[in-house]
XYZ file of C-alpha atoms in Angstrom:
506
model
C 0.000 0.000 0.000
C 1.524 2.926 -1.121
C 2.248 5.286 2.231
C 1.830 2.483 4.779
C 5.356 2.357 5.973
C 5.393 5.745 6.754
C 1.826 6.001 8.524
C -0.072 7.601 5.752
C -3.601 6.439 4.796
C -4.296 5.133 1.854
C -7.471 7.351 -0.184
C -9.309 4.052 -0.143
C -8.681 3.579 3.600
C -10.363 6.555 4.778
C -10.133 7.228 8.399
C -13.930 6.187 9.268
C -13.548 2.622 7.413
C -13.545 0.109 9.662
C -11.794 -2.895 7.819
C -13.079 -5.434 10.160
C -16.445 -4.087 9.896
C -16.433 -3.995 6.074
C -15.040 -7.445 5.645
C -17.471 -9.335 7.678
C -20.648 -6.939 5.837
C -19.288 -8.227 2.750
C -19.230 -11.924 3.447
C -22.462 -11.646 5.172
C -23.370 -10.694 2.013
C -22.327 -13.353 -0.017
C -23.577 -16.016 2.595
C -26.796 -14.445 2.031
C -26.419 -14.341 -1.338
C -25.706 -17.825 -1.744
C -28.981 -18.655 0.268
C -30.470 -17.792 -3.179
C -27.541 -18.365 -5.547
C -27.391 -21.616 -5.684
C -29.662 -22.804 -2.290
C -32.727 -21.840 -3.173
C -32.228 -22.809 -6.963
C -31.176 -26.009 -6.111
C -34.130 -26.681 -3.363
C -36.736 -25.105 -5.575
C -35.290 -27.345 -8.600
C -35.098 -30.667 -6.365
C -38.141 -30.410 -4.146
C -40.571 -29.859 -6.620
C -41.741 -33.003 -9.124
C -39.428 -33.258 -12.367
C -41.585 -31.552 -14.889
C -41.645 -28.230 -12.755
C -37.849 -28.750 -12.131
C -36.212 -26.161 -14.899
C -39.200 -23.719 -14.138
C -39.044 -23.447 -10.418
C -35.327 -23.041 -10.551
C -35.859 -20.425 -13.622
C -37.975 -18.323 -11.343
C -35.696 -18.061 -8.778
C -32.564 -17.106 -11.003
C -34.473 -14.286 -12.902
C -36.115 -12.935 -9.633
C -32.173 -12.571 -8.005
C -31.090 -10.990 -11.510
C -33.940 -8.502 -11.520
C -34.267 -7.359 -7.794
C -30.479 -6.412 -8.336
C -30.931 -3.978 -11.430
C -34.312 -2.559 -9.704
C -32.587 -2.062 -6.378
C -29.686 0.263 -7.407
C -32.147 1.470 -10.657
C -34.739 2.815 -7.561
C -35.455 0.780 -4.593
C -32.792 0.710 -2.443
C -33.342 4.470 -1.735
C -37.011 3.719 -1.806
C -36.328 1.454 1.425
C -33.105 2.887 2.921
C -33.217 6.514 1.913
C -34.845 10.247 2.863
C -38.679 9.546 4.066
C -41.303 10.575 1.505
C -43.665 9.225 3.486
C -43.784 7.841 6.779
C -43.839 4.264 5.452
C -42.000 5.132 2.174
C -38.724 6.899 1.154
C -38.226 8.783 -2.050
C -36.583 6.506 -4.536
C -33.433 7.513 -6.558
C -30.360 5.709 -7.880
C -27.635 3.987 -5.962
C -25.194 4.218 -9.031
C -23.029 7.263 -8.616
C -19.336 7.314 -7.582
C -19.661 9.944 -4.924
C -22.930 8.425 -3.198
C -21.686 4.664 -3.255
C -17.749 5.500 -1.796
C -19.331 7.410 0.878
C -20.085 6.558 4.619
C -23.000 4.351 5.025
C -25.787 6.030 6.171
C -29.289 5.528 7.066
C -31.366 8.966 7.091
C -33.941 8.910 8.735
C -32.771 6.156 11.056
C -31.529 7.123 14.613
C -30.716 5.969 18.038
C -31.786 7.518 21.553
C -29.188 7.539 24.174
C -29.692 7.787 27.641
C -28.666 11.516 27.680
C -31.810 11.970 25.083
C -29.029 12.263 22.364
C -29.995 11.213 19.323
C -28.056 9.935 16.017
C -28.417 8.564 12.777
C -27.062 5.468 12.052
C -23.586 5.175 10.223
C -21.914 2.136 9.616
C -18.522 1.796 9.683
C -18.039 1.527 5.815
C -19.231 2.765 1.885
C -22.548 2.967 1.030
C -21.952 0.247 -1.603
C -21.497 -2.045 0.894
C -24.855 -1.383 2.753
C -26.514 -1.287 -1.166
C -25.152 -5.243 -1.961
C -26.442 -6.311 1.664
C -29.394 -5.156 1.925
C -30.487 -6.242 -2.097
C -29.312 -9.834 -0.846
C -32.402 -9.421 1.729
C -34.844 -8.455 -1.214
C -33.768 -10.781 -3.330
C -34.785 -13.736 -1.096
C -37.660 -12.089 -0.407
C -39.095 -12.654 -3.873
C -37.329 -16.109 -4.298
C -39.070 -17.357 -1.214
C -42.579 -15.807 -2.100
C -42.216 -17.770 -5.716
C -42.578 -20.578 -3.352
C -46.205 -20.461 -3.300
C -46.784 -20.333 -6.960
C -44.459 -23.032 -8.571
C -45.707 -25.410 -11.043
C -48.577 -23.258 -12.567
C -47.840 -19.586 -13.068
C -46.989 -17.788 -16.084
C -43.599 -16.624 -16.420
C -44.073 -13.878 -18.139
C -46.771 -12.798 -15.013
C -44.092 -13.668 -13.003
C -41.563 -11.372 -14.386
C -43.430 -8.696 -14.090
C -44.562 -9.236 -10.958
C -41.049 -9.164 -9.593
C -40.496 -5.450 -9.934
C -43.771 -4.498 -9.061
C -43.938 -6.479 -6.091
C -40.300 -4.952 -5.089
C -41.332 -1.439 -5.425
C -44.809 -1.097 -3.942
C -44.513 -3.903 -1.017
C -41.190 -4.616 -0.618
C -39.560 -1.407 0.006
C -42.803 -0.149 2.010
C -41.770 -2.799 4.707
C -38.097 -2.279 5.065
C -38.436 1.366 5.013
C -41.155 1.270 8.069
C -39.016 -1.517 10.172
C -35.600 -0.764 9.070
C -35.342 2.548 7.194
C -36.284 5.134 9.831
C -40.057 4.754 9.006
C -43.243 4.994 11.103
C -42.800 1.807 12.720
C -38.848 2.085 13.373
C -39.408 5.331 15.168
C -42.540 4.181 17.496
C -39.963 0.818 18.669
C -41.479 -1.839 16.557
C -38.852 -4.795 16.670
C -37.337 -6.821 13.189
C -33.686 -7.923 14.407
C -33.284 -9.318 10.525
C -36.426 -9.874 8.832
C -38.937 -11.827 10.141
C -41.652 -9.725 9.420
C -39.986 -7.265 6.415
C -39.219 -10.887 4.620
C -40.778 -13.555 6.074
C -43.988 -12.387 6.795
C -44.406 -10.487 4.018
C -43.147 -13.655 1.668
C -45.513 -16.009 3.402
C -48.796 -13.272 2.926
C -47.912 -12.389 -0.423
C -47.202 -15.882 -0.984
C -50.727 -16.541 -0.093
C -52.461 -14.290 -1.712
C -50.284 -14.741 -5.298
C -51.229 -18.344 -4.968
C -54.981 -17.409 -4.810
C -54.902 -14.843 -7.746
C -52.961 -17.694 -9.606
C -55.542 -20.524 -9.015
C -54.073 -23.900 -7.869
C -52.197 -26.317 -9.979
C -53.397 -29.716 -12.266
C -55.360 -31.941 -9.661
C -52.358 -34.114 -10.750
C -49.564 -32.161 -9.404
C -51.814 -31.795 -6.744
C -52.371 -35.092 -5.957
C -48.787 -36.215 -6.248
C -46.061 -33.772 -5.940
C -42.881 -35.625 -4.987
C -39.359 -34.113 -4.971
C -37.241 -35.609 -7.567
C -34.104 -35.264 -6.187
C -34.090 -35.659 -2.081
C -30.196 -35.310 -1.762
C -30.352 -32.406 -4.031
C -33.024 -30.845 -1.842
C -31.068 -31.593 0.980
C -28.113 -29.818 -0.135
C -29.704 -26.662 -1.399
C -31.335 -26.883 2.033
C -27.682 -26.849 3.253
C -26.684 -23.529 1.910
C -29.840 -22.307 3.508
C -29.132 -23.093 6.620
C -25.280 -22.412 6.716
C -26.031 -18.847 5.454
C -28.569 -18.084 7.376
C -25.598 -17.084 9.769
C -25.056 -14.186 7.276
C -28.041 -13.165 7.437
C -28.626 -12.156 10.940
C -25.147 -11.956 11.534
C -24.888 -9.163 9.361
C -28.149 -7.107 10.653
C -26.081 -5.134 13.539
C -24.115 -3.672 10.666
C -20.759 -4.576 12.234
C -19.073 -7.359 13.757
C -19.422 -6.836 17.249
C -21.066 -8.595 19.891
C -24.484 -8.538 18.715
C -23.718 -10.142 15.694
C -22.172 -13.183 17.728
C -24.985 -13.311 19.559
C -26.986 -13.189 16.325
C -25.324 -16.063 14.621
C -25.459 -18.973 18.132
C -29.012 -18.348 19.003
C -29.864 -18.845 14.833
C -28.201 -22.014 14.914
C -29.703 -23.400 18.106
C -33.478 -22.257 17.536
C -33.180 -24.353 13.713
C -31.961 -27.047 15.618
C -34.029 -27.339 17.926
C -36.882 -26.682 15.409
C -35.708 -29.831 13.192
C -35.793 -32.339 15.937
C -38.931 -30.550 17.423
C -40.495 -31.363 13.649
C -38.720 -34.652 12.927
C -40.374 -36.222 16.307
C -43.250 -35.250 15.350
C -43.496 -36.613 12.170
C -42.169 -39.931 13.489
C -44.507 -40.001 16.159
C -47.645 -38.810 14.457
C -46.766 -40.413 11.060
C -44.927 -43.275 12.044
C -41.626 -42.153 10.206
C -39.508 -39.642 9.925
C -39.580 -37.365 6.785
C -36.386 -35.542 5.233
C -39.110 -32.972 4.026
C -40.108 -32.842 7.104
C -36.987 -31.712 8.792
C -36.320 -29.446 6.228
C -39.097 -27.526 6.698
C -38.695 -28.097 10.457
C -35.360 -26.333 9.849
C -36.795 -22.953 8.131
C -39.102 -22.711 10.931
C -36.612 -22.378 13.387
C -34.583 -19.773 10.847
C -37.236 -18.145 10.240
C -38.781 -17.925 13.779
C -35.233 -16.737 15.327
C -35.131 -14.116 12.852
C -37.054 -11.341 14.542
C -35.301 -11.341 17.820
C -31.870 -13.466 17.312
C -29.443 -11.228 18.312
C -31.650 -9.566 21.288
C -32.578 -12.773 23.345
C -30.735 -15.022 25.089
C -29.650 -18.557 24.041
C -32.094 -20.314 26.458
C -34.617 -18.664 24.643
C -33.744 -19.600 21.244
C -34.533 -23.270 22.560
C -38.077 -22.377 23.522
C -38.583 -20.677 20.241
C -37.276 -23.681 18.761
C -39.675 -25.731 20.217
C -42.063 -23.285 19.514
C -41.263 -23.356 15.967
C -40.831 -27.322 15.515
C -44.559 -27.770 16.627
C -46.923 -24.467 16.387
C -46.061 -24.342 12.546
C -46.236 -28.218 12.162
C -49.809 -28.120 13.431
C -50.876 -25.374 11.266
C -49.492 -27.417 8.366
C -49.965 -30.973 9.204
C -53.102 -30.868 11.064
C -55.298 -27.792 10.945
C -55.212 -26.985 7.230
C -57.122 -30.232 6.692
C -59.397 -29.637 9.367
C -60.603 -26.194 8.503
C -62.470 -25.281 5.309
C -60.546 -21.807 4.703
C -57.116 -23.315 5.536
C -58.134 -26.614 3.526
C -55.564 -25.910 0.607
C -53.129 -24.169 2.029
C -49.856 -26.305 0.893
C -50.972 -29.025 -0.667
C -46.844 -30.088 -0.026
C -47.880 -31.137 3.453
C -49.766 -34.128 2.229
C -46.770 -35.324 0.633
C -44.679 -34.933 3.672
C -47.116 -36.695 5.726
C -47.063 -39.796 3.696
C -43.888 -39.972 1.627
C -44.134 -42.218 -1.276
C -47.807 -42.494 -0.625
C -49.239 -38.655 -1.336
C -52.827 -38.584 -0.660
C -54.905 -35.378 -1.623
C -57.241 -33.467 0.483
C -58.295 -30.856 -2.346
C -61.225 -31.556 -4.983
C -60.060 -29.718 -7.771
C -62.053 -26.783 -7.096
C -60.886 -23.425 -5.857
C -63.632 -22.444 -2.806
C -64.041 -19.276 -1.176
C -60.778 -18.124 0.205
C -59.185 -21.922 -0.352
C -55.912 -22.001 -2.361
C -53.028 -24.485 -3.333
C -49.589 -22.868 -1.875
C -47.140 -25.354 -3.479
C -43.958 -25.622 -1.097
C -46.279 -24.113 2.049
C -44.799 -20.778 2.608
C -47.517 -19.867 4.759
C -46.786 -22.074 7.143
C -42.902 -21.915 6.963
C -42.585 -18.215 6.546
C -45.805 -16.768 7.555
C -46.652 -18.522 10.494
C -43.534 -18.325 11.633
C -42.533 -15.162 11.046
C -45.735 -13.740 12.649
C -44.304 -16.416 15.508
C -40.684 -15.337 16.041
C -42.129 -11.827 16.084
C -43.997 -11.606 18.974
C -41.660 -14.112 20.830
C -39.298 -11.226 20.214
C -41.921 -8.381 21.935
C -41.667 -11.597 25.097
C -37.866 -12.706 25.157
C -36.107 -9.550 24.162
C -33.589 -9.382 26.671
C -32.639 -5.620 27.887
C -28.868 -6.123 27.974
C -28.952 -7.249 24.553
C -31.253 -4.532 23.373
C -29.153 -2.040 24.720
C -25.988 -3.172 22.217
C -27.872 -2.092 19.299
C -31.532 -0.646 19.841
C -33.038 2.624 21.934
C -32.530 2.705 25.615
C -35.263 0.778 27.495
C -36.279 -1.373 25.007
C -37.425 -5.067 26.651
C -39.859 -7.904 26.464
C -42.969 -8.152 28.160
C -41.123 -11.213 30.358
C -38.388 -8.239 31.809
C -41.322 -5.892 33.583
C -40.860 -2.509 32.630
C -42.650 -1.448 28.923
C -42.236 -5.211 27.586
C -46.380 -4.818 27.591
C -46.060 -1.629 25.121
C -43.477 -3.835 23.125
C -45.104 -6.556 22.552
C -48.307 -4.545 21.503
C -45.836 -2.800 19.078
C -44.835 -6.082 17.349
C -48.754 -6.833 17.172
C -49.561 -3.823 15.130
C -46.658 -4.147 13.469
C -47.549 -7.652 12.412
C -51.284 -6.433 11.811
C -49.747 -3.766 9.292
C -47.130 -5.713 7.342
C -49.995 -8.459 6.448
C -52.818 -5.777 5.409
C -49.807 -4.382 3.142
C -49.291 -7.512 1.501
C -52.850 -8.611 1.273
C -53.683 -5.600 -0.657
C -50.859 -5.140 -2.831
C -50.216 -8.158 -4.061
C -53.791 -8.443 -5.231
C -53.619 -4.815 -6.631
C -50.237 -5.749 -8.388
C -51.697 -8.914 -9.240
C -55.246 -7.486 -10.955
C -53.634 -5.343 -12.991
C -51.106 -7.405 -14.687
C -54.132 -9.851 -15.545
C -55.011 -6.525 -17.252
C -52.136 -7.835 -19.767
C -50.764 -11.202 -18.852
C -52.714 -13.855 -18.132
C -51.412 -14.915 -14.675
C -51.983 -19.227 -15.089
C -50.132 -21.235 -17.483
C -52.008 -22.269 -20.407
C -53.540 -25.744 -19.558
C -50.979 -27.426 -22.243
C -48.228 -26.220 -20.722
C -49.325 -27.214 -17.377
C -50.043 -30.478 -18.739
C -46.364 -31.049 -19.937
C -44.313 -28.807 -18.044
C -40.969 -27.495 -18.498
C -40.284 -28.533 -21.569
C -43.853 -26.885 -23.047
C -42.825 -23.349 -21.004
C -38.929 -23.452 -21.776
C -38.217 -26.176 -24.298
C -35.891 -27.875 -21.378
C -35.642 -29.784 -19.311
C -34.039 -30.679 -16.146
C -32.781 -34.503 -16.697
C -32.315 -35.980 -20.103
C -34.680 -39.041 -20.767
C -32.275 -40.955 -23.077
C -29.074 -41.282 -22.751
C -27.369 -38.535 -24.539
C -30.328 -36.233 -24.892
C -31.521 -37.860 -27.944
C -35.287 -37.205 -28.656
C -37.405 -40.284 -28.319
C -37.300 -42.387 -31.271
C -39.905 -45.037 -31.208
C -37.585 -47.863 -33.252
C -34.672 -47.153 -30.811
C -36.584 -46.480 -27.117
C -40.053 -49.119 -27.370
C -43.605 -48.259 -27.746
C -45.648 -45.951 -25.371
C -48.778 -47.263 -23.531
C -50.937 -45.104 -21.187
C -50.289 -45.716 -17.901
C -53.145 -45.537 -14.413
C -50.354 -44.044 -12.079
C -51.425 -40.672 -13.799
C -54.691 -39.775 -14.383
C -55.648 -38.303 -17.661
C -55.495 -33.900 -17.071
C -57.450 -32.128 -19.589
C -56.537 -34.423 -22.638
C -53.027 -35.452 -21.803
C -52.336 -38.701 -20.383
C -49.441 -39.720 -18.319
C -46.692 -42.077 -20.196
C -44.496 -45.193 -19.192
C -42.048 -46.720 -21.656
C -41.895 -50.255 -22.633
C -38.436 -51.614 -23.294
């Protein structure tokens, strides 16, 4: 480094950088990164059956593409910038030399010290550091909301939902939790995201996947993955950068941050052997879906709160996790009407190799078919870890990083107030959702049809795309009747709107 032996510093070593600091913001953001790029490609691809495979793994890679361009294009300013309203900041670019080189800095975001002082947030390094970290955030946000719709919508519906979506819900709930919006200011707790993403994934999710209409009544009625190891893997990188992901929300590595990355790995722990017991006790078996999902509950329920309660507590939302969300999926959505659809994946994982079907076929009032159950995983237990939080916030920890006097309602004081606050909260982020997703949603029908034609649904990646995800013959080859045998209906699929199912005879 030119300088450095004589005690200069370098121009891009400015005196407020804090190397440590920047290095760990950076790898948190390519652990959370990776969460998407490859993890969620490779779980979407493998967990879903092999016709949807290229499609579901398609939606995910455009969705990370896109959310980058839009963020520094508009959004990240929209969510992290000055306050045009008190739920929404005034969008601009996040391109120029100057802006991105500079300190990080949160406007409208401050912290109260016990003198009354008050200052805005300023992390020790560039803005284009802050920029990447928080689009890896947004990014996930989508992927994990495309949950709910694989295997039937359009793609071109899709991709324009993605920017839509981005800029008139996305950036409405970061800036009120994590911007310096209405909700920041009156205390409302999101440690990392479990109402700005998860939530808000899991309702939008939901409501998508009723706007969308549900899939054949043969995807429906057997929906296996096609690749379990695969899933498991992709699974992997989910859970191993998770610790990125609330790692990185104290913006720095300090103590918080270690804090942040135990109690994450303890409550999904805890959450997969909560789920995986209950599976083998209610089921008779143990299912690797099953503990998968077990595992995003506990991520996603530790979210909210993980660097602001204490370790003991990250067990109990564990358990909480492993179980509250299992019922809602396992049991409850089959024993009430309006919940009767909601992920249609659950009757897979209660019977693996033996998928029975719940649904008839027929959309009812308020009944729809969310594919890979983001409700459950992200909605219910977002909505979970969240008011756990306003409970088990701890007022040491909350002092590292949040306003003075800031506790759950199980440390006396205000806890009451704050858990209250993560109640409205919660009550807002869902009504947000609810309605813009549909609004979004209506008026691209206006152009797109949302559904897949029934052909394509009927065939599947190779009707949408013209690929597909494993080659039938042995070097691609199409299938040549005098080389590969005859074809012959088969009963394991029932016929779907003209197209029958096909085995091979050798």
């Amino acid at each position: 480094m030119e300088g450095s032996a004589y005690g200069q510093v370098s121009p891009a070593v400015p005196s407020w950088l804090n190397k440590g600091d920047n290095a760990w913001q950076m790898i948190a953001s390519i652990l959370v990164a990776t969460q998407s790029m490859p993890g969620l490609v490779i779980l979407y691809a493998s967990i879903v059956k092999k016709k949807w495979a290229v499609n579901s793994a398609f939606m995910a890679l455009y969705a990370f593409a896109a959310v980058l361009i839009c963020w520094v294009l508009l959004c990240f300013r929209m969510a992290f910038g000055d306050e045009l309203l008190p739920f929404w900041g005034k969008g601009a670019p996040a391109l120029g030399q100057k802006y991105l080189i500079a300190q990080a800095r949160i406007p409208e975001s401050t912290q109260t010290h016990e003198d009354g002082t008050r200052e805005t947030i300023e992390p020790l390094y560039p803005m284009a550091t802050l920029v990447y970290f928080q689009f890896t955030f947004a990014a996930i946000t989508l992927i994990l909301l495309a949950g709910s719709v694989l295997g039937r919508m359009n793609i071109k519906a899709w991709m324009a939902f993605v920017p839509l979506w981005l800029i008139f819900s996305y950036t409405v709930g970061a800036f009120s939790l994590w911007g310096g919006g209405f909700l920041y200011h009156w205390g409302a707790i999101d440690y990392s995201g479990g109402y700005v993403i998860h939530l808000s994934s899991g309702i939008a999710g939901l409501t998508a996947a009723y706007w969308v209409g549900p899939r054949l009544k043969s995807d429906r009625e057997r929906f296996p993955p096609n690749n379990v190891l695969l899933m498991l893997a992709g699974a992997g990188l989910l859970w191993m950068g998770w610790s990125g992901f609330n790692g990185g929300a104290p913006y720095a590595a300090n103590l918080d941050a270690s804090m942040a990355m135990l109690n994450t790995n303890v409550c999904a722990a805890t959450s997969l052997l909560v789920w995986t017991s209950l599976d083998a006790v209610y089921f008779g078996k143990p299912s690797v879906i099953g503990a998968v999902q077990g595992m995003m509950t506990g991520l996603v329920c530790i979210t909210p709160g993980a660097g602001l309660v204490q370790s003991w507590a990250a067990i109990v939302m564990g358990i909480l996790s492993g179980s509250i969300p299992w019922v809602s999926m396992m049991i409850l959505h089959k024993k009430f009407a309006p919940l009767q659809k909601v992920s249609s994946l659950s009757n897979f994982v209660a019977s693996p190799g033996n998928a029975r079907d719940v649904t008839s076929g027929k959309r009812g009032k308020l009944q729809v078919d969310d594919t890979l159950g983001v409700f459950h995983t992200h909605a219910v237990a977002g909505l979970l870890g969240g008011l756990l939080t306003g409970l088990l916030a701890e007022p040491e920890l909350c002092d590292l990083i949040l306003p003075v006097n800031t506790r759950g309602a199980f440390y006396g004081g205000n806890g009451g107030v704050q858990f209250l606050k993560q109640m409205v909260a919660a009550l807002f982020v869902i009504g947000w959702n609810i309605v813009s997703t549909t609004l979004i949603l209506l008026f691209i029908r206006l152009f797109i049809p949302l559904r897949m034609p029934e052909e394509q649904l009927a065939i599947g990646d190779d009707a949408v795309h013209g690929e597909e995800a494993y080659a039938l013959w042995g070097d691609g080859e199409k299938y040549d009747p005098s080389k590969h045998g005859r074809i012959t209906e088969t009963t394991e699929s029932p016929k779907v709107n003209g197209a029958r199912g096909v085995t091979i005879n050798l």
